[in-house]
XYZ file of N, CA and C in Angstrom:
237
model
N 11.265 0.772 12.767
C 12.419 0.758 12.691
C 13.046 1.692 11.574
N 13.703 2.244 11.070
C 13.969 3.585 10.045
C 14.230 3.053 9.015
N 14.262 1.713 8.364
C 14.311 1.476 7.115
C 12.879 1.238 6.638
N 11.614 1.110 7.378
C 10.103 1.065 7.481
C 10.059 2.346 7.326
N 10.230 2.933 8.300
C 9.538 4.029 8.086
C 10.215 5.154 6.785
N 11.506 4.664 6.380
C 12.165 5.287 5.235
C 10.849 4.864 3.930
N 10.772 3.410 4.007
C 9.661 2.863 2.706
C 8.287 3.612 3.136
N 7.877 3.808 4.245
C 6.156 4.559 4.292
C 6.707 5.922 4.140
N 7.144 6.399 4.149
C 7.449 7.933 3.651
C 7.320 7.999 2.395
N 8.298 6.974 1.400
C 8.730 7.308 0.255
C 7.268 6.695 -0.693
N 6.619 5.854 0.118
C 5.631 5.485 -0.664
C 4.435 6.609 -0.856
N 4.340 7.461 0.501
C 3.282 8.232 0.635
C 3.470 9.290 -0.150
N 4.804 9.737 -0.155
C 5.083 10.586 -1.069
C 4.725 10.350 -2.392
N 5.052 9.153 -3.094
C 4.693 8.849 -4.379
C 3.392 8.723 -4.647
N 2.323 8.528 -3.658
C 1.028 8.273 -3.658
C 0.623 9.773 -4.070
N 1.091 10.523 -2.595
C 0.835 12.113 -2.972
C 1.468 12.998 -4.196
N 2.068 12.917 -4.883
C 2.780 13.415 -6.302
C 1.689 12.538 -6.993
N 1.163 11.242 -7.017
C 0.367 10.938 -8.439
C -0.840 11.492 -8.417
N -1.471 11.503 -7.136
C -2.637 12.355 -6.335
C -3.208 13.597 -7.328
N -1.886 14.364 -7.039
C -2.073 15.796 -7.651
C -1.646 15.501 -9.183
N -0.755 15.081 -10.155
C -0.940 14.622 -10.930
C -2.107 14.242 -11.558
N -2.817 13.615 -10.979
C -4.109 13.328 -11.581
C -4.963 14.326 -11.318
N -4.634 15.062 -10.472
C -5.754 16.222 -10.150
C -6.919 15.256 -9.339
N -6.684 14.714 -8.678
C -7.999 14.238 -7.972
C -7.926 14.337 -6.273
N -9.256 14.724 -6.008
C -9.237 15.073 -4.586
C -9.166 14.030 -3.606
N -8.613 14.028 -2.344
C -8.581 13.112 -1.747
C -9.319 12.081 -1.397
N -10.762 12.854 -1.577
C -11.657 11.638 -1.001
C -11.932 11.221 -2.204
N -11.779 11.551 -3.173
C -11.897 10.320 -4.756
C -10.950 9.292 -4.680
N -9.434 9.415 -4.551
C -8.952 8.762 -4.098
C -9.231 7.492 -3.033
N -9.883 8.026 -1.602
C -10.024 7.581 -0.751
C -11.401 6.256 -1.183
N -12.419 6.671 -1.719
C -13.642 6.466 -2.532
C -13.186 4.668 -3.169
N -12.098 5.222 -3.875
C -11.612 4.133 -5.326
C -10.693 2.844 -4.405
N -10.202 3.300 -3.234
C -9.322 2.507 -2.213
C -10.187 1.690 -1.582
N -11.418 2.569 -0.799
C -12.389 1.906 -0.034
C -11.875 1.964 1.229
N -11.146 3.376 1.413
C -11.154 4.167 3.180
C -11.825 5.238 2.970
N -11.695 5.879 4.302
C -12.060 6.616 4.694
C -11.459 8.109 4.024
N -11.689 9.400 3.957
C -10.913 10.152 3.335
C -9.971 10.739 4.905
N -10.639 10.482 6.183
C -9.615 10.708 7.004
C -8.277 9.506 7.224
N -8.789 8.508 6.851
C -8.067 7.153 7.273
C -6.418 7.066 5.683
N -7.264 7.710 4.423
C -6.242 8.117 3.691
C -5.402 9.005 4.216
N -5.871 10.127 4.628
C -5.348 11.444 4.845
C -4.133 10.977 5.777
N -4.268 10.319 6.930
C -3.442 9.495 7.775
C -2.244 8.794 7.594
N -2.606 8.079 6.417
C -1.624 7.316 5.714
C -0.678 8.263 4.931
N -0.953 8.831 4.057
C -0.783 9.668 3.168
C 0.733 11.025 4.047
N 0.071 10.849 5.249
C 0.671 12.074 6.402
C 1.284 11.494 7.488
N 1.589 10.400 7.066
C 3.130 9.487 7.915
C 2.395 9.224 9.372
N 1.124 9.321 9.666
C 0.522 9.143 10.911
C -0.227 7.870 11.386
N -0.175 7.082 9.958
C -0.167 5.631 10.418
C 0.530 5.001 9.515
N 0.904 3.386 9.247
C 1.972 3.013 8.484
C 0.913 1.971 7.516
N 1.668 1.767 6.479
C 0.610 1.432 5.420
C 0.714 -0.266 5.213
N -0.274 -1.159 5.340
C -0.186 -2.445 5.470
C -0.136 -2.652 3.883
N 0.437 -4.193 3.281
C 0.615 -3.977 1.406
C -0.761 -4.167 0.892
N -1.679 -5.034 1.954
C -2.845 -4.842 1.138
C -3.197 -3.100 0.941
N -3.181 -2.173 1.703
C -3.726 -0.885 1.639
C -3.273 -0.289 0.797
N -1.340 -0.524 0.528
C -1.079 0.343 -0.430
C -1.554 -0.251 -1.587
N -1.406 -1.424 -2.054
C -2.468 -2.043 -3.082
C -3.157 -1.289 -3.903
N -3.962 -1.373 -2.715
C -5.292 -0.526 -3.142
C -5.398 0.586 -3.352
N -4.576 1.526 -2.646
C -4.233 3.186 -2.965
C -3.818 3.084 -4.260
N -2.885 2.522 -4.470
C -1.718 2.526 -5.765
C -2.849 1.905 -6.753
N -3.749 1.003 -6.726
C -4.814 0.822 -8.243
C -5.993 1.971 -8.106
N -6.305 2.447 -6.565
C -7.035 3.742 -7.168
C -6.309 5.084 -7.897
N -4.988 4.990 -7.777
C -4.071 6.268 -8.521
C -3.460 4.858 -9.789
N -4.677 3.790 -10.526
C -3.735 3.923 -11.698
C -2.257 3.218 -11.612
N -2.217 3.018 -10.590
C -0.478 2.618 -10.744
C -0.073 0.944 -10.347
N 0.741 0.430 -10.382
C 1.616 -0.809 -10.458
C 2.385 -0.892 -9.229
N 2.099 -1.545 -8.168
C 3.054 -1.376 -6.729
C 3.562 -2.977 -7.190
N 4.584 -2.686 -6.979
C 5.991 -3.526 -7.186
C 6.967 -3.918 -6.097
N 7.421 -4.528 -5.685
C 8.105 -4.915 -4.056
C 9.219 -5.976 -4.670
N 10.377 -5.552 -4.359
C 11.651 -6.056 -4.726
C 12.252 -6.857 -3.426
N 12.368 -7.846 -2.669
C 13.145 -8.037 -1.485
C 15.008 -8.939 -2.000
N 15.559 -8.117 -1.619
C 16.948 -8.167 -1.987
C 18.095 -9.384 -0.797
N 18.259 -10.221 -0.755
C 19.369 -10.683 0.369
C 20.659 -10.834 -0.352
N 20.918 -9.580 -1.143
C 22.414 -9.708 -1.812
C 22.842 -10.306 -2.776
N 22.194 -11.332 -3.129
C 22.528 -12.460 -4.380
C 21.699 -12.765 -4.972
N 20.581 -12.145 -4.656
C 19.097 -12.425 -5.550
C 17.911 -11.607 -5.354
N 17.295 -10.882 -6.567
C 16.491 -10.069 -6.166
C 14.931 -10.943 -6.224
N 13.965 -10.388 -5.330
C 12.728 -11.586 -5.337
C 11.732 -10.406 -6.084
N 11.145 -10.130 -6.588
C 10.232 -9.444 -7.168
C 8.755 -9.966 -6.999
N 7.850 -9.452 -6.568
C 6.323 -9.499 -6.330
C 5.476 -8.810 -6.635
């Protein structure tokens, strides 16, 4: 769906930007996240979608906190 693709694209962009900011090779981030370099490349280029578990592992590898907010219009649920 369009919102999911947008979310995955934004997440991939943020992860790529952080990797560049930290000057980390793709293989180093992949190793820290418990992924192969090709797996991480496919995720960061939109060829595969993230699971929440994988997104958290990549965020951890990049020293980021991943926070999700669910909204139904009347309240926000942060995870």
